Coordinates of C-alpha atoms and ligand atoms in Angstrom, one line a residue:
X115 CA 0.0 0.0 0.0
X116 CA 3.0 2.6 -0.9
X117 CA 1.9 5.3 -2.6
X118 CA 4.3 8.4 -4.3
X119 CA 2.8 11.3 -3.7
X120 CA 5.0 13.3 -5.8
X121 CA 8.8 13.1 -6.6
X122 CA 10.5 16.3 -7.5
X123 CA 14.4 16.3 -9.2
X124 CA 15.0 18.7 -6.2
X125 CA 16.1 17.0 -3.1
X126 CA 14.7 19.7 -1.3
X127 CA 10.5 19.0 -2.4
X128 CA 10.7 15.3 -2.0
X129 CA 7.6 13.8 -0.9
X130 CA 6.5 10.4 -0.5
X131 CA 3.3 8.6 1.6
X132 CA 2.1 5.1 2.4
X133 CA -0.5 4.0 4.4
X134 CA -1.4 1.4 6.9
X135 CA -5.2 -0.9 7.5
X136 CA -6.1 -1.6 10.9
X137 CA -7.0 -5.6 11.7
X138 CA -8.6 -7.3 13.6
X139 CA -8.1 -11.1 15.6
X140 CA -10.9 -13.7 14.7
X141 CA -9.4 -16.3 17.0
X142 CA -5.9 -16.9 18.6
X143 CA -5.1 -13.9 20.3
X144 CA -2.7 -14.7 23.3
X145 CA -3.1 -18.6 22.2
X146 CA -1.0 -17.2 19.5
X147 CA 2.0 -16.3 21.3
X148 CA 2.3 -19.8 22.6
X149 CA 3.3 -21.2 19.0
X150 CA -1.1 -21.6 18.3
X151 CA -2.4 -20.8 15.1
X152 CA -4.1 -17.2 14.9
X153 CA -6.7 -15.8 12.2
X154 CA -6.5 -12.2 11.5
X155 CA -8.8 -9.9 9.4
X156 CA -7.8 -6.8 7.4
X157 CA -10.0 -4.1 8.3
X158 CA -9.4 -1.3 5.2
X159 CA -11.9 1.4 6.3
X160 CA -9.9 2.2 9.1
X161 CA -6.5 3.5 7.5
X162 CA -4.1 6.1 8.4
X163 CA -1.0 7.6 6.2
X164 CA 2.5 8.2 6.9
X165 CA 3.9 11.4 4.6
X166 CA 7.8 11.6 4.5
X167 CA 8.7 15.2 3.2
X168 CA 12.4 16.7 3.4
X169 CA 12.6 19.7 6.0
X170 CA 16.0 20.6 6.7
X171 CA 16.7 20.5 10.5
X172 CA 16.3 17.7 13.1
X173 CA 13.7 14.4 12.6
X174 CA 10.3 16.0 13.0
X175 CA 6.7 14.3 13.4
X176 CA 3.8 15.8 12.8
X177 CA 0.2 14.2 14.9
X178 CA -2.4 14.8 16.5
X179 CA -0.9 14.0 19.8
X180 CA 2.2 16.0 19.0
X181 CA 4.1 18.0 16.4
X182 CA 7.9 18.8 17.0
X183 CA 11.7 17.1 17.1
X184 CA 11.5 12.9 17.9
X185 CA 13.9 13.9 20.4
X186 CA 11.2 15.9 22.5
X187 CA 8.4 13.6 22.0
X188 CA 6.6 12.2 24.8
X189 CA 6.8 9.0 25.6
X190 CA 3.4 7.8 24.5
X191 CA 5.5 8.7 20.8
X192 CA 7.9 6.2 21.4
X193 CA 6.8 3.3 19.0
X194 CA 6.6 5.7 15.9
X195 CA 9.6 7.6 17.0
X196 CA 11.1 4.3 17.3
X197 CA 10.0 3.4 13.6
X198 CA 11.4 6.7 12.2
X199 CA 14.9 5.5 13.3
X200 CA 15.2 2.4 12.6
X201 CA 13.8 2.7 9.3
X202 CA 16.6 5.5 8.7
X203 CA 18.8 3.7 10.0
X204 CA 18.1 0.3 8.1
X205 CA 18.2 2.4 4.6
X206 CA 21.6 4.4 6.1
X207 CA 20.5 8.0 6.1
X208 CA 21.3 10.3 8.6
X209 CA 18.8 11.1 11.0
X210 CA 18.1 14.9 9.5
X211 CA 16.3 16.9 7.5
X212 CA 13.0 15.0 7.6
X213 CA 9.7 15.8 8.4
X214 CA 6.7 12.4 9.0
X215 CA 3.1 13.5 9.1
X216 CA 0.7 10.9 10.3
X217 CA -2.8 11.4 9.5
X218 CA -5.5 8.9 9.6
X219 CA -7.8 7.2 12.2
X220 CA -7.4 4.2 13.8
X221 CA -8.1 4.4 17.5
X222 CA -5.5 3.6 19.5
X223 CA -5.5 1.0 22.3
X224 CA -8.6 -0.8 21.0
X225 CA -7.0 -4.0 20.0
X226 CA -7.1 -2.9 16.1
X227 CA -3.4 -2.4 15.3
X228 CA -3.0 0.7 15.5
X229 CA 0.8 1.0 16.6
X230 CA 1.6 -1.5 14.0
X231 CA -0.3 0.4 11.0
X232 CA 1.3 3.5 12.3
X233 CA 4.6 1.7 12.3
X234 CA 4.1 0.4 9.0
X235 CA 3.1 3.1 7.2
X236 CA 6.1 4.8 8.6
X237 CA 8.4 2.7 7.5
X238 CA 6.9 2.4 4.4
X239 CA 6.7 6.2 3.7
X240 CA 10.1 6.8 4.3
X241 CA 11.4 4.3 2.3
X242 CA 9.5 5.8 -0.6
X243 CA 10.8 9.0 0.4
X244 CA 14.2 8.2 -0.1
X245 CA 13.0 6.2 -3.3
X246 CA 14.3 2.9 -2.0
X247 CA 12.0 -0.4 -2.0
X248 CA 11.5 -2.1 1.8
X249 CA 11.9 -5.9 1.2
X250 CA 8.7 -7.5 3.1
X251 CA 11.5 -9.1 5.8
X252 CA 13.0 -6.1 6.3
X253 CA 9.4 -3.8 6.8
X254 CA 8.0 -6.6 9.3
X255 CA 11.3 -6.0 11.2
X256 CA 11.1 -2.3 11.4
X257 CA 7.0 -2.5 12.4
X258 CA 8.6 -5.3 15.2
X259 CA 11.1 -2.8 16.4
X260 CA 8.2 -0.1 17.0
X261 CA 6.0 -2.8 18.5
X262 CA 8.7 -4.0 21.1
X263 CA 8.2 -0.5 22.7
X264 CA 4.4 -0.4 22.0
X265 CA 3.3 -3.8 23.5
X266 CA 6.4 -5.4 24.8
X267 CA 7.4 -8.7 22.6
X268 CA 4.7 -9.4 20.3
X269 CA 4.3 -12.3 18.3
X270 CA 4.1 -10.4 14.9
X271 CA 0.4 -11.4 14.1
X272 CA -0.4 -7.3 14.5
X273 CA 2.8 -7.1 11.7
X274 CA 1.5 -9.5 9.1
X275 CA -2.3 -8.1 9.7
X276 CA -1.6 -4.7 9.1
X277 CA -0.3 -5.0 5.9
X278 CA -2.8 -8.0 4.5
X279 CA -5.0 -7.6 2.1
X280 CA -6.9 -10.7 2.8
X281 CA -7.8 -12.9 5.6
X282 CA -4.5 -14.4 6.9
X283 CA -4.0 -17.7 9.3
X284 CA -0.4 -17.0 11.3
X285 CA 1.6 -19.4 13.3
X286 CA 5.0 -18.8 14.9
X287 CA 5.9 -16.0 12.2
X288 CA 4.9 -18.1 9.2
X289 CA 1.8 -16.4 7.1
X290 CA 0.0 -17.6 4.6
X291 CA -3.5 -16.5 3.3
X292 CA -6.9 -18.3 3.9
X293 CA -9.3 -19.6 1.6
X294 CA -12.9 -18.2 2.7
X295 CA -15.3 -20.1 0.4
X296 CA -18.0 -17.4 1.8
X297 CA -18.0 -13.5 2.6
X298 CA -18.4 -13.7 6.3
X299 CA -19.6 -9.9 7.9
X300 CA -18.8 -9.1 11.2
X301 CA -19.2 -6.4 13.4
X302 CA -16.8 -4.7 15.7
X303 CA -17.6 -3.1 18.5
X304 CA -15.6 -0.7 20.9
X305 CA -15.8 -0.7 24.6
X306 CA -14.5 3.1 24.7
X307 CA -12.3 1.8 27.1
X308 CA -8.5 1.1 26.3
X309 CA -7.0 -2.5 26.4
X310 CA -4.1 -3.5 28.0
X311 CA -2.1 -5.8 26.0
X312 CA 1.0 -5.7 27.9
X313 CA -0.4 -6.6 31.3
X314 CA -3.4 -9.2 29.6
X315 CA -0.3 -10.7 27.9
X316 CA 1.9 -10.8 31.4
X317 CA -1.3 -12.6 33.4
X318 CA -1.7 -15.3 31.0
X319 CA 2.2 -15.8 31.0
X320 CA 2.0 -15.5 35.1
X321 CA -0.6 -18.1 35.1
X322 CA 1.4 -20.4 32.9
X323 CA 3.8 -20.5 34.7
X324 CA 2.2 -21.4 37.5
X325 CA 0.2 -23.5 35.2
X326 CA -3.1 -23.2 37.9
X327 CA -6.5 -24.1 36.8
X328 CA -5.6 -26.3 33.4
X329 CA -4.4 -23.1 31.7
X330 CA -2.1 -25.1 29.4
X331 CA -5.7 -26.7 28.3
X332 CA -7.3 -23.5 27.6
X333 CA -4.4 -22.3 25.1
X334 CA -4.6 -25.8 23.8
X335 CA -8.8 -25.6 23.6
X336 CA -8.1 -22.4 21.7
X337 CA -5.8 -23.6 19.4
X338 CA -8.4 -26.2 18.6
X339 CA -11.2 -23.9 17.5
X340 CA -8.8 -21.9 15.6
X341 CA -8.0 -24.7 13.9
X342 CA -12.0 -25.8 13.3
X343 CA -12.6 -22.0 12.2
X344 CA -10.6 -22.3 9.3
X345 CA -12.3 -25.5 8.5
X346 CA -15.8 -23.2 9.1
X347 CA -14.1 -20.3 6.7
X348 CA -13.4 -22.7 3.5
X349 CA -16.7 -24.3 4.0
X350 CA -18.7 -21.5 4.1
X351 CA -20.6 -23.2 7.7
X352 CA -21.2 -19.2 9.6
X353 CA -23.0 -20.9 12.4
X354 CA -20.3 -23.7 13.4
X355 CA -18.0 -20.6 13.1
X356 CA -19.8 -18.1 15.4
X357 CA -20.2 -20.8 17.7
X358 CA -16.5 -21.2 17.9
X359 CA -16.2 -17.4 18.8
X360 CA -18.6 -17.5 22.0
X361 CA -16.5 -20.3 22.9
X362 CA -13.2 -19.2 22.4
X363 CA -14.6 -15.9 24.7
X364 CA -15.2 -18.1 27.6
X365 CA -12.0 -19.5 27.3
X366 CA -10.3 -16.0 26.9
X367 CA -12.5 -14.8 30.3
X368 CA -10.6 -17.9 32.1
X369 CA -7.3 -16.3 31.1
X370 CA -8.6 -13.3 32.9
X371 CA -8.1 -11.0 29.8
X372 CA -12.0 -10.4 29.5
X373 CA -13.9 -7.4 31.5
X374 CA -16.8 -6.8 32.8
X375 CA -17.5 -4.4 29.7
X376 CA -16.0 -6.5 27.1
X377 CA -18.8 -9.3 28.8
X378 CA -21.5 -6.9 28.3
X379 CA -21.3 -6.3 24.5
X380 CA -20.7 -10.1 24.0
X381 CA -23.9 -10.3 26.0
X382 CA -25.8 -7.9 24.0
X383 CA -24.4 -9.4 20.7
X384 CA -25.8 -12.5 21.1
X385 CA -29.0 -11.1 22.5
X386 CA -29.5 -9.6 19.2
X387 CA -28.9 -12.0 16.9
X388 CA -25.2 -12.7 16.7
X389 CA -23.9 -16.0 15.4
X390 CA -20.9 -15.4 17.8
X391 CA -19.3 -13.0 19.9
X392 CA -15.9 -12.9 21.3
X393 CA -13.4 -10.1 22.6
X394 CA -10.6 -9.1 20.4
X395 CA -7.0 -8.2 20.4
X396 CA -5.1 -8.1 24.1
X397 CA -8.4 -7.5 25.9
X398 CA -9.0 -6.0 29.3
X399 CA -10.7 -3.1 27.3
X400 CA -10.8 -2.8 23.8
X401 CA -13.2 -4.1 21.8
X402 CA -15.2 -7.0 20.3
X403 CA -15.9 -8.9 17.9
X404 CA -19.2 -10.7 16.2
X405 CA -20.9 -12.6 13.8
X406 CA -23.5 -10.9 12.2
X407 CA -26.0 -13.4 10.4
X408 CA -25.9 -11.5 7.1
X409 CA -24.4 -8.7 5.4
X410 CA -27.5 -6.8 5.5
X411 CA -28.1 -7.7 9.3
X412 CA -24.7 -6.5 10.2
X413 CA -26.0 -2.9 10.1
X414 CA -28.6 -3.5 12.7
X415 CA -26.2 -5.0 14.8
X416 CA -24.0 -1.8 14.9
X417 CA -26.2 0.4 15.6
X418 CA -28.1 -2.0 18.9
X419 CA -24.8 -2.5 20.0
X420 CA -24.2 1.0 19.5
X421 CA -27.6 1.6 22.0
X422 CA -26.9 -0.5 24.3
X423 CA -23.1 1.0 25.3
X424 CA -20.7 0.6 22.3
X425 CA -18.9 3.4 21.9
X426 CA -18.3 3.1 18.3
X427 CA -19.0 0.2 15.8
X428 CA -17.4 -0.9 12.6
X429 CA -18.5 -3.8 10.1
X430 CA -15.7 -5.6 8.4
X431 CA -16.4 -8.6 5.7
X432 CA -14.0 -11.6 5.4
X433 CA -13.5 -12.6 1.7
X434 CA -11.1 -13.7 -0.2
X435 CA -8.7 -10.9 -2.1
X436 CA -10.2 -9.5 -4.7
X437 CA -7.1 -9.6 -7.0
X438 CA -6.3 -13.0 -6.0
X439 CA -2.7 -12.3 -4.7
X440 CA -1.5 -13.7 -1.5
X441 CA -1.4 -11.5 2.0
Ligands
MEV505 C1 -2.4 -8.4 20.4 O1 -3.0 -7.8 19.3 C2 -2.5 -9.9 20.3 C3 -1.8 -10.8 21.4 O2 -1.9 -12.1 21.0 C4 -0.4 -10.4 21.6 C5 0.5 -10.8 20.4 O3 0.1 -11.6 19.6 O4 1.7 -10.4 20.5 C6 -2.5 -10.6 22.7

């Protein structure tokens, strides 16, 4: 998803932008960072853009949160600062005379990728910028580096998502894309509340290694239904798959990464109509995710769950890529 803006024979005017999808997990978050198999969704109508322009004087960013020097960012600026290095560094330009203007909206902390699409499109921006290509090994790296100080280590599902144009199946950093024989629409709705990965991801490792109350079972139970939903996804069977995502909630609740509000719209998805419900991403806040019975039912869905506390709903369809090219 690079895009040249515009390319000028003066050093001085180069500009260059990419841009970045949010995603979203179907099933295997946290399982997933146990070796499980995860499925991830690429969610395009929430995008943001990275624009690399030259600007003599130190590394600027330009955002929302903050416009000025890397150096003085606050700390909440870390990950992108982060990818703005490294990425300079990896293509061996000094770390001068550029200017990186985000712009987009994926909300942060929800679970949807937003540090990785913002680390991405970074990445990806400046490369174009200095009119150099960014092999795909070496632009999941950079998003990785940005991530570490985002989330802690992550497994690199958020990585592969981001930047998929289809529905992907990741296990221990191998991706491939998955066949989905029907479009499946879900509905994702937001808690309003932040999630937090970091600690969610710390519990379930804490409880692990205490391994208390059959957690090495749970991972394991998860890694099953993953497993099943791909099965559900090539055969087109919705209701077997939504079926898989209530249950892969209660499992995720005995991990301890559910909440009481996460609960709630799970609750109130599958009082109205849901195939399945489940939370999504690192949990404890955040948002969820479910089934809607049809496209054309999906938009109900949004807007009860909406009613009844969501603070913001999205509707996302799995299908396979239009253009038929791998994730
Ligand atoms: C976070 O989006 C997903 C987790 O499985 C962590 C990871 O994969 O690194 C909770």
């Amino acid at each position: 998803m690079t895009r040249t803006l515009g390319r000028s024979p003066l050093l001085d005017s180069r500009l260059a932008s990419a841009s970045a999808h949010a995603k979203v997990i179907l099933f295997g978050e946290h399982s997933v960072v146990y070796g499980a198999p995860a499925i991830a969704l690429p969610v395009p109508g929430l995008s943001l853009t990275a624009s690399a322009r030259t600007l003599p004087g130190p590394v600027r960013i330009e955002s929302a949160l903050y416009s000025g020097p890397i150096a003085d960012a606050p700390a909440r600026l870390g990950a992108p600062a982060t990818a703005i290095a490294e990425t300079l560094d990896a293509l061996h330009r000094p770390a001068a005379d550029l200017t990186v203007r985000i712009d987009g909206s994926i909300p942060a902390g929800r679970g949807l990728g937003s540090s990785a699409a913002v680390a991405s499109a970074i990445s990806a921006g400046i490369a174009a910028w200095a009119g150099e290509a960014l092999d795909e090994q070496t632009h999941f790296r950079l998003i990785q580096a940005a991530e570490a100080v985002a989330h802690g280590s992550a497994s690199g599902l958020d990585a592969r998502a981001v930047v998929a144009d289809a529905p992907i199946r990741f296990r221990a950093g191998r991706v491939q894309t998955l066949p989905v024989a029907v479009p499946a629409t879900f509905v994702i709705a937001d808690t309003g509340v932040p999630g937090a990965t970091r600690e969610a991801v710390a519990a379930v490792a804490e409880l692990l290694a205490r391994d208390e109350s059959g957690v090495h079972g749970i991972i394991d139970g998860i890694a099953a239904e993953t497993q099943g939903a791909e099965q559900d996804l090539a055969a087109g069977d919705t209701p077997s798959l939504g079926r898989r995502m209530t249950r892969v909630h209660e499992l995720l609740r005995e991990l301890t990464v559910s909440n009481e509000r996460l609960d709630r719209l799970v609750d109130s998805a599958l009082g109205d109509g849901a195939l399945g419900a489940k939370l999504t991403g690192g949990g404890r806040g955040g948002c969820i995710i479910a089934l809607a019975e049809s496209a054309a039912s999906a938009e109900l869905l949004a807007a009860r769950l909406t009613r009844t506390g969501a603070a913001n709903a999205w509707i996302v369809t799995a299908e396979d890529s239009t253009d038929g090219s791998a994730a």
